[in-house]
Amino acid sequence: MTRKAIITLAIAMAATSGTADAASALPPPNRQDREFLVQAHQGSLFEIEAGLAVTGKTDDRNDREAGDAVRVLGAKLVTDHTKLDRTIRQVADRLGVKLPGEPSEVQRRRLKEVTALSGTEFDRAWISMEIANHREGVALVKREIDDGSAPAVKKLATLTDRVVREHLEMLLHVEKSIVPSPSKS
């Protein structure tokens, strides 16, 4: 082998070695990271379905203001969670994490129960369900930030936290100001 060939081979090996070392320096997703990606994805799928479920449920109403507020929130959930889920899927694909194709059984059952209602009863149940879901989302994000290892997933958790907290704030506002609690006797 000529001196030039040996130098070329040494440079190629060093370049390849550096790339492999840099890639292996990144921690692979741990169990928490994988669970976060799956649950965040299912949560987004659920929120998209829940947002779409609002369509038509609040049209035939005596209380138009409450129905309009719920409809606006539903549309926002669809838009924001569609965008968020696109990012979740990209991160999961890069890390080789397989994601389910639908919300969890519990989520599907909750949505079915709520969509069986109508009018003000639907609005109250939908808002209540969404507040609970978004509070669960805040806890999910906290677990990822505390226990996750993959930087890409932790960064995604921070993005998710902003979206979930914004939605929760809006939901709590609607609950207090537009969807009154049943009067207590």
Short mmCIF file of the C-alpha atoms (twelve columns), coordinates in Angstrom:
data_MODEL
# 
_entry.id   MODEL 
# 
loop_
_atom_site.group_PDB 
_atom_site.id 
_atom_site.type_symbol 
_atom_site.label_atom_id 
_atom_site.label_alt_id 
_atom_site.label_comp_id 
_atom_site.label_asym_id 
_atom_site.label_seq_id 
_atom_site.Cartn_x 
_atom_site.Cartn_y 
_atom_site.Cartn_z 
_atom_site.pdbx_PDB_model_num 
ATOM 1   C CA . MET A 1   0.000   0.000  0.000  1 
ATOM 2   C CA . THR A 2   1.363   3.407  -0.912 1 
ATOM 3   C CA . ARG A 3   1.952   6.104  1.646  1 
ATOM 4   C CA . LYS A 4   -0.836  8.210  0.043  1 
ATOM 5   C CA . ALA A 5   -3.314  5.306  0.273  1 
ATOM 6   C CA . ILE A 6   -2.412  4.707  3.926  1 
ATOM 7   C CA . ILE A 7   -2.961  8.399  4.773  1 
ATOM 8   C CA . THR A 8   -6.292  8.431  2.885  1 
ATOM 9   C CA . LEU A 9   -7.404  5.284  4.698  1 
ATOM 10  C CA . ALA A 10  -6.338  6.715  8.084  1 
ATOM 11  C CA . ILE A 11  -8.281  9.945  7.420  1 
ATOM 12  C CA . ALA A 12  -11.371 7.986  6.375  1 
ATOM 13  C CA . MET A 13  -11.163 5.785  9.463  1 
ATOM 14  C CA . ALA A 14  -10.729 8.797  11.741 1 
ATOM 15  C CA . ALA A 15  -13.695 10.555 10.147 1 
ATOM 16  C CA . THR A 16  -15.867 7.458  10.457 1 
ATOM 17  C CA . SER A 17  -14.678 6.829  14.000 1 
ATOM 18  C CA . GLY A 18  -15.490 10.380 15.052 1 
ATOM 19  C CA . THR A 19  -18.989 10.118 13.583 1 
ATOM 20  C CA . ALA A 20  -19.639 6.816  15.308 1 
ATOM 21  C CA . ASP A 21  -18.317 8.173  18.599 1 
ATOM 22  C CA . ALA A 22  -20.469 11.292 18.341 1 
ATOM 23  C CA . ALA A 23  -23.577 9.228  17.553 1 
ATOM 24  C CA . SER A 24  -22.913 6.773  20.357 1 
ATOM 25  C CA . ALA A 25  -22.340 9.672  22.788 1 
ATOM 26  C CA . LEU A 26  -26.022 10.564 22.513 1 
ATOM 27  C CA . PRO A 27  -28.024 8.521  24.988 1 
ATOM 28  C CA . PRO A 28  -30.597 6.245  23.406 1 
ATOM 29  C CA . PRO A 29  -34.186 6.831  24.468 1 
ATOM 30  C CA . ASN A 30  -34.814 5.223  27.831 1 
ATOM 31  C CA . ARG A 31  -38.089 3.672  28.911 1 
ATOM 32  C CA . GLN A 32  -39.444 7.026  30.101 1 
ATOM 33  C CA . ASP A 33  -38.633 8.655  26.735 1 
ATOM 34  C CA . ARG A 34  -40.423 5.880  24.825 1 
ATOM 35  C CA . GLU A 35  -43.453 6.016  27.148 1 
ATOM 36  C CA . PHE A 36  -43.599 9.799  26.801 1 
ATOM 37  C CA . LEU A 37  -43.578 9.594  23.002 1 
ATOM 38  C CA . VAL A 38  -46.325 6.956  22.957 1 
ATOM 39  C CA . GLN A 39  -48.507 8.730  25.513 1 
ATOM 40  C CA . ALA A 40  -47.975 12.181 23.980 1 
ATOM 41  C CA . HIS A 41  -48.888 10.776 20.563 1 
ATOM 42  C CA . GLN A 42  -52.011 9.061  21.896 1 
ATOM 43  C CA . GLY A 43  -52.878 12.237 23.778 1 
ATOM 44  C CA . SER A 44  -52.622 14.294 20.605 1 
ATOM 45  C CA . LEU A 45  -54.717 11.786 18.667 1 
ATOM 46  C CA . PHE A 46  -57.303 11.938 21.445 1 
ATOM 47  C CA . GLU A 47  -57.313 15.747 21.515 1 
ATOM 48  C CA . ILE A 48  -57.785 15.883 17.748 1 
ATOM 49  C CA . GLU A 49  -60.761 13.513 17.993 1 
ATOM 50  C CA . ALA A 50  -62.178 15.407 20.986 1 
ATOM 51  C CA . GLY A 51  -61.831 18.698 19.145 1 
ATOM 52  C CA . LEU A 52  -63.576 17.283 16.084 1 
ATOM 53  C CA . ALA A 53  -66.338 15.843 18.282 1 
ATOM 54  C CA . VAL A 54  -67.356 19.371 19.229 1 
ATOM 55  C CA . THR A 55  -68.502 20.051 15.674 1 
ATOM 56  C CA . GLY A 56  -72.253 19.767 15.529 1 
ATOM 57  C CA . LYS A 57  -72.595 19.078 19.260 1 
ATOM 58  C CA . THR A 58  -72.966 22.737 20.142 1 
ATOM 59  C CA . ASP A 59  -75.072 23.978 17.202 1 
ATOM 60  C CA . ASP A 60  -78.620 23.416 18.455 1 
ATOM 61  C CA . ARG A 61  -78.323 25.317 21.708 1 
ATOM 62  C CA . ASN A 62  -80.107 27.802 23.861 1 
ATOM 63  C CA . ASP A 63  -76.761 28.928 25.277 1 
ATOM 64  C CA . ARG A 64  -74.944 30.021 22.111 1 
ATOM 65  C CA . GLU A 65  -72.108 31.726 23.976 1 
ATOM 66  C CA . ALA A 66  -71.045 28.541 25.774 1 
ATOM 67  C CA . GLY A 67  -71.416 26.514 22.594 1 
ATOM 68  C CA . ASP A 68  -69.306 28.995 20.646 1 
ATOM 69  C CA . ALA A 69  -66.572 28.971 23.307 1 
ATOM 70  C CA . VAL A 70  -66.451 25.174 23.295 1 
ATOM 71  C CA . ARG A 71  -66.401 25.102 19.487 1 
ATOM 72  C CA . VAL A 72  -63.504 27.602 19.376 1 
ATOM 73  C CA . LEU A 73  -61.567 25.533 21.915 1 
ATOM 74  C CA . GLY A 74  -62.275 22.356 19.953 1 
ATOM 75  C CA . ALA A 75  -60.890 23.916 16.767 1 
ATOM 76  C CA . LYS A 76  -57.801 25.120 18.622 1 
ATOM 77  C CA . LEU A 77  -57.186 21.625 20.001 1 
ATOM 78  C CA . VAL A 78  -57.394 20.150 16.506 1 
ATOM 79  C CA . THR A 79  -54.978 22.716 15.054 1 
ATOM 80  C CA . ASP A 80  -52.428 22.686 17.877 1 
ATOM 81  C CA . HIS A 81  -52.405 18.935 18.488 1 
ATOM 82  C CA . THR A 82  -52.153 18.176 14.764 1 
ATOM 83  C CA . LYS A 83  -49.044 20.352 14.599 1 
ATOM 84  C CA . LEU A 84  -47.647 18.952 17.866 1 
ATOM 85  C CA . ASP A 85  -48.266 15.360 16.787 1 
ATOM 86  C CA . ARG A 86  -46.332 15.944 13.567 1 
ATOM 87  C CA . THR A 87  -43.302 16.818 15.713 1 
ATOM 88  C CA . ILE A 88  -43.899 13.877 18.062 1 
ATOM 89  C CA . ARG A 89  -43.942 11.485 15.089 1 
ATOM 90  C CA . GLN A 90  -40.744 12.994 13.655 1 
ATOM 91  C CA . VAL A 91  -38.868 12.560 16.948 1 
ATOM 92  C CA . ALA A 92  -40.223 9.023  17.404 1 
ATOM 93  C CA . ASP A 93  -39.189 8.098  13.850 1 
ATOM 94  C CA . ARG A 94  -35.655 9.439  14.381 1 
ATOM 95  C CA . LEU A 95  -35.336 7.425  17.599 1 
ATOM 96  C CA . GLY A 96  -36.960 4.274  16.234 1 
ATOM 97  C CA . VAL A 97  -39.922 4.370  18.621 1 
ATOM 98  C CA . LYS A 98  -43.046 2.700  17.234 1 
ATOM 99  C CA . LEU A 99  -46.243 4.656  17.887 1 
ATOM 100 C CA . PRO A 100 -49.798 3.279  18.115 1 
ATOM 101 C CA . GLY A 101 -52.380 4.241  15.513 1 
ATOM 102 C CA . GLU A 102 -55.127 5.412  17.866 1 
ATOM 103 C CA . PRO A 103 -55.850 6.826  21.322 1 
ATOM 104 C CA . SER A 104 -55.846 4.433  24.261 1 
ATOM 105 C CA . GLU A 105 -58.915 2.379  25.147 1 
ATOM 106 C CA . VAL A 106 -59.538 4.569  28.209 1 
ATOM 107 C CA . GLN A 107 -59.381 7.718  26.086 1 
ATOM 108 C CA . ARG A 108 -61.765 6.287  23.488 1 
ATOM 109 C CA . ARG A 109 -64.207 5.251  26.224 1 
ATOM 110 C CA . ARG A 110 -64.101 8.720  27.839 1 
ATOM 111 C CA . LEU A 111 -64.800 10.400 24.533 1 
ATOM 112 C CA . LYS A 112 -67.670 8.044  23.757 1 
ATOM 113 C CA . GLU A 113 -69.284 8.812  27.129 1 
ATOM 114 C CA . VAL A 114 -68.999 12.561 26.623 1 
ATOM 115 C CA . THR A 115 -70.189 12.569 23.015 1 
ATOM 116 C CA . ALA A 116 -73.319 10.678 24.064 1 
ATOM 117 C CA . LEU A 117 -74.385 13.896 25.833 1 
ATOM 118 C CA . SER A 118 -75.763 17.053 24.261 1 
ATOM 119 C CA . GLY A 119 -76.276 20.744 24.924 1 
ATOM 120 C CA . THR A 120 -75.037 22.255 28.165 1 
ATOM 121 C CA . GLU A 121 -74.504 18.793 29.635 1 
ATOM 122 C CA . PHE A 122 -72.096 18.036 26.760 1 
ATOM 123 C CA . ASP A 123 -70.275 21.355 27.216 1 
ATOM 124 C CA . ARG A 124 -69.726 20.771 30.944 1 
ATOM 125 C CA . ALA A 125 -68.610 17.182 30.459 1 
ATOM 126 C CA . TRP A 126 -66.346 18.072 27.521 1 
ATOM 127 C CA . ILE A 127 -64.671 20.932 29.413 1 
ATOM 128 C CA . SER A 128 -64.269 18.741 32.507 1 
ATOM 129 C CA . MET A 129 -62.780 15.902 30.442 1 
ATOM 130 C CA . GLU A 130 -60.392 18.283 28.697 1 
ATOM 131 C CA . ILE A 131 -59.240 19.884 31.940 1 
ATOM 132 C CA . ALA A 132 -58.497 16.428 33.368 1 
ATOM 133 C CA . ASN A 133 -56.671 15.392 30.174 1 
ATOM 134 C CA . HIS A 134 -54.555 18.517 30.112 1 
ATOM 135 C CA . ARG A 135 -53.669 18.150 33.799 1 
ATOM 136 C CA . GLU A 136 -52.564 14.589 33.002 1 
ATOM 137 C CA . GLY A 137 -50.517 16.074 30.156 1 
ATOM 138 C CA . VAL A 138 -48.737 18.454 32.540 1 
ATOM 139 C CA . ALA A 139 -47.833 15.496 34.783 1 
ATOM 140 C CA . LEU A 140 -46.656 13.479 31.760 1 
ATOM 141 C CA . VAL A 141 -44.357 16.305 30.686 1 
ATOM 142 C CA . LYS A 142 -42.943 16.681 34.211 1 
ATOM 143 C CA . ARG A 143 -42.095 12.958 34.350 1 
ATOM 144 C CA . GLU A 144 -40.275 13.235 31.018 1 
ATOM 145 C CA . ILE A 145 -38.307 16.297 32.067 1 
ATOM 146 C CA . ASP A 146 -37.379 14.651 35.394 1 
ATOM 147 C CA . ASP A 147 -36.693 11.088 34.195 1 
ATOM 148 C CA . GLY A 148 -36.070 11.171 30.445 1 
ATOM 149 C CA . SER A 149 -32.616 10.831 28.915 1 
ATOM 150 C CA . ALA A 150 -32.870 11.649 25.193 1 
ATOM 151 C CA . PRO A 151 -32.283 15.375 24.579 1 
ATOM 152 C CA . ALA A 152 -34.675 15.406 21.588 1 
ATOM 153 C CA . VAL A 153 -37.491 13.981 23.700 1 
ATOM 154 C CA . LYS A 154 -36.815 16.380 26.574 1 
ATOM 155 C CA . LYS A 155 -36.899 19.283 24.102 1 
ATOM 156 C CA . LEU A 156 -40.197 17.941 22.754 1 
ATOM 157 C CA . ALA A 157 -41.521 17.744 26.327 1 
ATOM 158 C CA . THR A 158 -40.755 21.436 26.795 1 
ATOM 159 C CA . LEU A 159 -42.660 22.286 23.598 1 
ATOM 160 C CA . THR A 160 -45.531 20.031 24.671 1 
ATOM 161 C CA . ASP A 161 -45.622 21.700 28.079 1 
ATOM 162 C CA . ARG A 162 -46.215 25.134 26.534 1 
ATOM 163 C CA . VAL A 163 -49.086 23.852 24.375 1 
ATOM 164 C CA . VAL A 164 -50.738 21.858 27.158 1 
ATOM 165 C CA . ARG A 165 -50.485 24.683 29.700 1 
ATOM 166 C CA . GLU A 166 -51.926 27.207 27.238 1 
ATOM 167 C CA . HIS A 167 -54.873 24.886 26.553 1 
ATOM 168 C CA . LEU A 168 -55.398 24.229 30.263 1 
ATOM 169 C CA . GLU A 169 -55.491 27.960 30.986 1 
ATOM 170 C CA . MET A 170 -58.085 28.487 28.246 1 
ATOM 171 C CA . LEU A 171 -60.189 25.555 29.438 1 
ATOM 172 C CA . LEU A 172 -60.174 26.793 33.034 1 
ATOM 173 C CA . HIS A 173 -61.227 30.253 31.847 1 
ATOM 174 C CA . VAL A 174 -64.149 28.833 29.879 1 
ATOM 175 C CA . GLU A 175 -65.138 26.610 32.784 1 
ATOM 176 C CA . LYS A 176 -65.292 29.613 35.146 1 
ATOM 177 C CA . SER A 177 -66.796 32.241 32.901 1 
ATOM 178 C CA . ILE A 178 -69.001 30.582 30.294 1 
ATOM 179 C CA . VAL A 179 -69.980 27.121 31.457 1 
ATOM 180 C CA . PRO A 180 -71.496 27.681 34.890 1 
ATOM 181 C CA . SER A 181 -71.629 24.886 37.399 1 
ATOM 182 C CA . PRO A 182 -75.063 23.477 38.189 1 
ATOM 183 C CA . SER A 183 -76.702 25.471 40.988 1 
ATOM 184 C CA . LYS A 184 -76.439 23.897 44.411 1 
ATOM 185 C CA . SER A 185 -79.571 23.777 46.523 1 
# 
